[in-house]
Coordinates of C-alpha atoms in Angstrom, one line a residue:
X1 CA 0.0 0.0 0.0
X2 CA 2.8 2.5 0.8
X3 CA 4.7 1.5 -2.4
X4 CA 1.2 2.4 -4.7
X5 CA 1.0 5.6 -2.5
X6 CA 4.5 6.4 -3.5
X7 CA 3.8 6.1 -6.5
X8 CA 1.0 7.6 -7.0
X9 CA 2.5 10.5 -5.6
X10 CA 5.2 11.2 -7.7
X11 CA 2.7 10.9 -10.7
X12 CA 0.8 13.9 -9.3
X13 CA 4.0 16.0 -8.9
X14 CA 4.9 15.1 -12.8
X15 CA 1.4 16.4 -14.1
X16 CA 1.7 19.5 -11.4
X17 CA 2.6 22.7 -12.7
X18 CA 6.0 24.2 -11.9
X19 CA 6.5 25.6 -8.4
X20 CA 7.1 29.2 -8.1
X21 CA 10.6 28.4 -6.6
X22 CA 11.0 26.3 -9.5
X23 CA 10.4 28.6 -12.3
X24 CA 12.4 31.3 -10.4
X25 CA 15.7 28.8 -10.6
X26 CA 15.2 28.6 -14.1
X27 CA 16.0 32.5 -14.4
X28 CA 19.8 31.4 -13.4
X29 CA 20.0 29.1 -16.4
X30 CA 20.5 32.2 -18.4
X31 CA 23.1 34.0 -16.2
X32 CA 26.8 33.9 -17.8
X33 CA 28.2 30.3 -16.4
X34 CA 31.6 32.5 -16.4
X35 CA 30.9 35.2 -14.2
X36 CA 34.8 36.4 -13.4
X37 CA 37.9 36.4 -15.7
X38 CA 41.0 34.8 -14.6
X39 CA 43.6 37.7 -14.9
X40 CA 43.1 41.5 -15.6
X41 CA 42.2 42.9 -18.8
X42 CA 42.6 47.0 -19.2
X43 CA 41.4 49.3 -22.0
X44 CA 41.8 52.9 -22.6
X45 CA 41.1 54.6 -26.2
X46 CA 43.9 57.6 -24.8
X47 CA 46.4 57.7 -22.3
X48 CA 48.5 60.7 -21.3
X49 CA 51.1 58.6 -19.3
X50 CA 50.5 54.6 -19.5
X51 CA 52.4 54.3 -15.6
X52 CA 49.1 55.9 -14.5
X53 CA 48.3 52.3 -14.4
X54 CA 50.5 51.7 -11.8
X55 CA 47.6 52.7 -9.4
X56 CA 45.5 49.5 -10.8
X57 CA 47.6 46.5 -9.2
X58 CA 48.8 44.9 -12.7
X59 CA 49.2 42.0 -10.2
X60 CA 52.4 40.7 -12.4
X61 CA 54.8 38.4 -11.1
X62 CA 58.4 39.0 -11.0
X63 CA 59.4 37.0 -13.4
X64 CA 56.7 37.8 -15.9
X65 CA 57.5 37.6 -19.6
X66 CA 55.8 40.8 -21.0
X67 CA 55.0 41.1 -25.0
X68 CA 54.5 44.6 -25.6
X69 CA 52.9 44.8 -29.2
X70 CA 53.4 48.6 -31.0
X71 CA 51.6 49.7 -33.9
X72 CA 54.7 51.5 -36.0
X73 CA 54.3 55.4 -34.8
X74 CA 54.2 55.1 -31.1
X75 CA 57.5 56.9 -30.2
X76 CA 60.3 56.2 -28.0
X77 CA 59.5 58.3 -24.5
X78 CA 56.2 56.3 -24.8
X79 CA 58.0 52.5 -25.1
X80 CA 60.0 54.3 -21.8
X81 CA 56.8 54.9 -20.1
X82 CA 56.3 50.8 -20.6
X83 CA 59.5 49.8 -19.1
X84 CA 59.0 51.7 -16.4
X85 CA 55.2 50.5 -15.6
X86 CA 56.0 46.8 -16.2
X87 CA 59.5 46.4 -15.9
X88 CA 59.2 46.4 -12.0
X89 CA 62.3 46.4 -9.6
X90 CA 66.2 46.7 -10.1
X91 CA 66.4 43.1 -9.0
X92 CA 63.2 41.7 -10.7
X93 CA 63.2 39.3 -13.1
X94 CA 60.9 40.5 -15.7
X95 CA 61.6 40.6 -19.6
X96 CA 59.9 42.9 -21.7
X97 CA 59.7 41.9 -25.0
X98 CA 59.0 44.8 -27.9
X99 CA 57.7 43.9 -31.3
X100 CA 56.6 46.8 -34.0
X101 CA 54.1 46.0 -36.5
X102 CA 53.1 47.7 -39.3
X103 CA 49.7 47.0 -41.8
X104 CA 49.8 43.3 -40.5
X105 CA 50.2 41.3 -37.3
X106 CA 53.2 39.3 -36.4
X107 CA 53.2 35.9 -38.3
X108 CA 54.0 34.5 -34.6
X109 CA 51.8 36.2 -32.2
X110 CA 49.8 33.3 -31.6
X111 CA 53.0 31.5 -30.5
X112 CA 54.6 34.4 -28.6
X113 CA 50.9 34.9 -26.8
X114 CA 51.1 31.2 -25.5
X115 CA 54.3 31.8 -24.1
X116 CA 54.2 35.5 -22.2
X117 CA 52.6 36.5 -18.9
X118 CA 51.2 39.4 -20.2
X119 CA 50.2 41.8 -23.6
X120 CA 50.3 45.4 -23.8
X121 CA 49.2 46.4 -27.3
X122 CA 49.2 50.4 -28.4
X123 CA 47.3 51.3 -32.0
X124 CA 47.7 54.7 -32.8
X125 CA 46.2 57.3 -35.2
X126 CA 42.1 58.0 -35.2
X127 CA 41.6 54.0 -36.6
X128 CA 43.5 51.0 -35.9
X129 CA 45.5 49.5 -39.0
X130 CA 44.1 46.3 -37.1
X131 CA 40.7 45.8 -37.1
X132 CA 39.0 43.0 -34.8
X133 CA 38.8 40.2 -38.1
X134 CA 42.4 40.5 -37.7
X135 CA 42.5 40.1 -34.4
X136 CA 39.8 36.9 -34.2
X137 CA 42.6 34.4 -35.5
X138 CA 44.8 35.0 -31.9
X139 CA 41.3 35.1 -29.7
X140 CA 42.1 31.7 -28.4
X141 CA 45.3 32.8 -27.6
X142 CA 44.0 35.9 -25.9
X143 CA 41.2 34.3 -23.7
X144 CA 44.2 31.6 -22.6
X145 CA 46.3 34.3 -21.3
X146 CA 43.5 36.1 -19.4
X147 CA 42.4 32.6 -18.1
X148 CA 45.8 31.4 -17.2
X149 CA 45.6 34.7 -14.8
X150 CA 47.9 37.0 -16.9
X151 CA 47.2 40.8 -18.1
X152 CA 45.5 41.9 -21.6
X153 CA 46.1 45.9 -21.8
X154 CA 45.0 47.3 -25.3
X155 CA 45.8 51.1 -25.5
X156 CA 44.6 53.2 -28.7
X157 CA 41.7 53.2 -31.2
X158 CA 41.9 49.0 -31.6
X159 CA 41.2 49.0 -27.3
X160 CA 37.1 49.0 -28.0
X161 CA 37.7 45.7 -30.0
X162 CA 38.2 44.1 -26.4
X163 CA 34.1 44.2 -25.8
X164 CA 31.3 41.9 -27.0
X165 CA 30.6 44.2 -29.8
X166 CA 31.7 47.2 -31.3
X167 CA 31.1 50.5 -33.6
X168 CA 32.8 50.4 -36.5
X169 CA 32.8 54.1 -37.3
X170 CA 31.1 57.4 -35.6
X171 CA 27.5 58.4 -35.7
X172 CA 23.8 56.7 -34.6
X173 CA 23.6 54.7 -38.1
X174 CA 27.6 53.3 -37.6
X175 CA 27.9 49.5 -38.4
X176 CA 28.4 47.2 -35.2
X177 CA 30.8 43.7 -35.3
X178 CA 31.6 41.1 -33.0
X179 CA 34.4 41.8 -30.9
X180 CA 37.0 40.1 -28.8
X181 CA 34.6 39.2 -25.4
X182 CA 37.6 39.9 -23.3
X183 CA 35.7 42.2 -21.4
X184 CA 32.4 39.7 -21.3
X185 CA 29.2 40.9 -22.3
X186 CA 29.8 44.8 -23.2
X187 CA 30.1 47.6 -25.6
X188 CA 32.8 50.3 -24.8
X189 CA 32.6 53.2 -26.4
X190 CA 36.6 54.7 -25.8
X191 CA 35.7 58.6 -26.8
X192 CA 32.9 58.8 -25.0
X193 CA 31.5 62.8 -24.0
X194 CA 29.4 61.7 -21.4
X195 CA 25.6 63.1 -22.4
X196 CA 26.5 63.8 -25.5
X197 CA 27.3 60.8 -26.6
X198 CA 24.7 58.7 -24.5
X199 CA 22.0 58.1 -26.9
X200 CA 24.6 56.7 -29.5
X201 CA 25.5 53.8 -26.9
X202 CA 21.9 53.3 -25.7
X203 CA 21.3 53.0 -29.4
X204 CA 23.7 50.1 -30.0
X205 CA 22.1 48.1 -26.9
X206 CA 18.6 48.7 -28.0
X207 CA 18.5 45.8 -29.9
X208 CA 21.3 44.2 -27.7
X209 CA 19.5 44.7 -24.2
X210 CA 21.9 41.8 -22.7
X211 CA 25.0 43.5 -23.3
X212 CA 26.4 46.4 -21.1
X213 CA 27.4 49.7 -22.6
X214 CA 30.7 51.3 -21.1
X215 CA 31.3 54.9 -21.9
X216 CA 35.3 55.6 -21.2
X217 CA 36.3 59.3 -21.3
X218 CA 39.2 60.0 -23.3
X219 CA 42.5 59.7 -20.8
X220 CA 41.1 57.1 -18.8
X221 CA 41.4 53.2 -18.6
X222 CA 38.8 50.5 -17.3
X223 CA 40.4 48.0 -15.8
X224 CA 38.6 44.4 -14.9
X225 CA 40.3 42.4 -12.6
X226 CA 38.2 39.1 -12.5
X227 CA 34.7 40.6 -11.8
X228 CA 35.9 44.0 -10.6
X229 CA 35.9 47.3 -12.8
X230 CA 37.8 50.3 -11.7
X231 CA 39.5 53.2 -13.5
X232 CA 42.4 55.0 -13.6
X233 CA 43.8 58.3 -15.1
X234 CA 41.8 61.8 -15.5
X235 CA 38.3 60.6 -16.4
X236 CA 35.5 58.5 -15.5
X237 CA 33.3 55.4 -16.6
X238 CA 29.6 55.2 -17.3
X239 CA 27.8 51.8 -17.4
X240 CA 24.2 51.5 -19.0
X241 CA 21.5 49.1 -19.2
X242 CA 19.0 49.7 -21.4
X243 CA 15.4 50.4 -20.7
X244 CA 12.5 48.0 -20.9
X245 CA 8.9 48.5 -20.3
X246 CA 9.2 48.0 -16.3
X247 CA 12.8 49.4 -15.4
X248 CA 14.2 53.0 -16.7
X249 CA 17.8 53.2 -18.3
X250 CA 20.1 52.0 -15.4
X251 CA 23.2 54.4 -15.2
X252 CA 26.6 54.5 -12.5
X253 CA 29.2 56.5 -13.2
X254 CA 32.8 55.8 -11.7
X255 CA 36.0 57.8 -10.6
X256 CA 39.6 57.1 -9.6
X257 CA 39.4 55.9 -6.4
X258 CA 41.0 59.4 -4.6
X259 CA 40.8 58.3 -1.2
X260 CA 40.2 55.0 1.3
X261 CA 37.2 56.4 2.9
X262 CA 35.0 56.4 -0.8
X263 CA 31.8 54.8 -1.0
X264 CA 32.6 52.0 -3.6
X265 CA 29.8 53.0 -5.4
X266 CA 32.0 56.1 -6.2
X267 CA 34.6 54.0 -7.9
X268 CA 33.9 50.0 -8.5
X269 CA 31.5 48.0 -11.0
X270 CA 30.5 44.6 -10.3
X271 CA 30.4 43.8 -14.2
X272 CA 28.8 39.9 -13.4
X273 CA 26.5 41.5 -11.4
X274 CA 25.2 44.1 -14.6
X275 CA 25.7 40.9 -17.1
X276 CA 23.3 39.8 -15.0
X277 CA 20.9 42.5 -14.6
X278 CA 20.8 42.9 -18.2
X279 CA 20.0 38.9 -18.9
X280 CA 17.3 39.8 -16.3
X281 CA 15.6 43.0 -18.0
X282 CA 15.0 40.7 -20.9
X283 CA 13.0 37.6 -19.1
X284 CA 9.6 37.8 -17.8
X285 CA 8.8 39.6 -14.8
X286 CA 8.6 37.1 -11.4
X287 CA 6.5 36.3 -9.7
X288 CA 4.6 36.4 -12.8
X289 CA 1.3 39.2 -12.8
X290 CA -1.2 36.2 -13.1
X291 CA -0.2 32.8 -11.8
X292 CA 1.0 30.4 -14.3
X293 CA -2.0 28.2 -15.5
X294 CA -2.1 24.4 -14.3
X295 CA -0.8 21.5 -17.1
X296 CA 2.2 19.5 -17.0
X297 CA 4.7 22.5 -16.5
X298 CA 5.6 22.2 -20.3
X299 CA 4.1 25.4 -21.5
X300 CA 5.5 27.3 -18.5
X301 CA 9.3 27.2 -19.5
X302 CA 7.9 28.4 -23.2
X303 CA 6.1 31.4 -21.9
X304 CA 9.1 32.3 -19.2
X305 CA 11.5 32.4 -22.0
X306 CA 9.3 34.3 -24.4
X307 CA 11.0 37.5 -23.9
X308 CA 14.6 36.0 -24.8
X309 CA 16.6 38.3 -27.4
X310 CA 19.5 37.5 -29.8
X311 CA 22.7 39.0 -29.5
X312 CA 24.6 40.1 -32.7

């Protein structure tokens, strides 16, 4: 008798709808599955003095092996300015590596990527000789130096190639292509004016509502260290979400960290936790307006992932 109760039981929970608990859990099988990077990653469209990032813990071992990729036109006080940010103590047992390029990449960056600790890459001029197609053949090579817990710093007009996606020229009508996802799940815009350039980047997430738009003022860098964004230089970061029928346009805007007593509102980013806000402004509302109707659960799943968009 207990067996055909048993039984009988679990036959009713099959044909039940799903618990509320239930169809809330299913909201996290859309959240990124990686929600922090392994190393650092740092981006900056202009920089007046690249050992301003001194102030963002590179977190580089002694003994890294630094490749420090230049676009032909970056001059000779800057390739100083890199020594002295990553060449690190009189008794440290770095190597920094230089290689020029000129309308192409190295034949051997894939192999010289595998083998350093960290990349610094400077494009110069108002567009990147490199564009991101270029760039996709060494993206395995890329994500494997973040993961392996090493640093990816892209300075210049190529830096916005580091996001999800990217504009490929100025104005509200400008093309937008895949990028590098080294920064997961965003669009960074590296000129950024603040307001005046705000609708442009709202634009480009309108139909892209699960990416995060980053606005970096000119002589600034972002810099994500696993989860964490921060900035450094003269400027200042804005992150956007865009706006959906129930939430308005979500907006922070952060600073150099001046001093230890800042709110960290002032001055950090949880980036997993926008990725995830913006996965969420794109799924039904929960608890649901009007209870999910009874059945066998299988139309519930369909209805809770109706609002689901595509990413380009």
């Amino acid at each position: 008798m207990l067996r055909l109760s048993l039984v009988a039981l679990a036959t009713v929970s099959a044909l039940a709808p799903l618990a509320p608990a239930q169809v809330f859990d299913e909201r996290f099988d859309d959240w990124p599955v990686r929600h922090r990077i392994g190393g650092v990653v740092a981006v900056a469209g202009s920089l007046d003095d690249v050992r301003a990032l001194g102030d963002a813990r590179l977190r580089l071992d002694e003994d890294a092996r630094v490749l420090l990729l230049l676009e032909k036109g970056v001059d000779a006080p800057r390739v100083q300015q890199y020594r002295e940010l990553l060449a690190g103590d009189d008794d440290s047992g770095r190597t920094v590596d230089v290689v020029r390029y000129g309308d192409s990449l190295p034949d051997d960056l894939v192999a010289r990527l595998a083998d350093c600790d960290a990349l610094c890459w400077e494009s110069v001029g108002a567009e990147s000789r490199i564009g991101a197609p270029a760039l996709a053949g060494a993206r395995a090579a890329l994500a494997g130096l973040v993961d392996r817990g090493g640093l990816v710093l892209a300075v210049g007009p190529g830096a916005r190639f580091l996001g999800h996606s990217h504009r490929t020229g100025d104005g509200p009508e400008a093309p937008v292509a895949p990028g590098l996802d080294l920064v997961p799940d965003t669009v960074i815009d590296t000129t950024y004016r603040g307001a005046e350039d705000r609708g442009e980047l709202l634009g480009v997430l309108a139909p892209r509502q699960r990416l995060v738009g980053v606005g970096l003022a000119p002589g600034t860098a972002l810099v994500l260290d696993r989860r964490r964004c921060r900035v450094v230089g003269k400027g200042t970061a804005e992150f956007l979400l865009m706006a959906n029928d129930r939430q308005p346009v979500r907006a922070q805007t952060i600073t150099p960290q001046r001093e230890r007593r800042q709110s960290p509102k002032e001055y950090l980013v949880d980036l997993t936790e926008w990725r995830r806000d913006a996965i969420d402004r794109t799924l039904e509302p929960f608890p649901p307006a009007e209870p999910y109707a009874g059945g066998n659960g299988s139309s519930v799943r369909e209805e809770h992932t109706s609002g689901l968009q595509s990413q380009s």
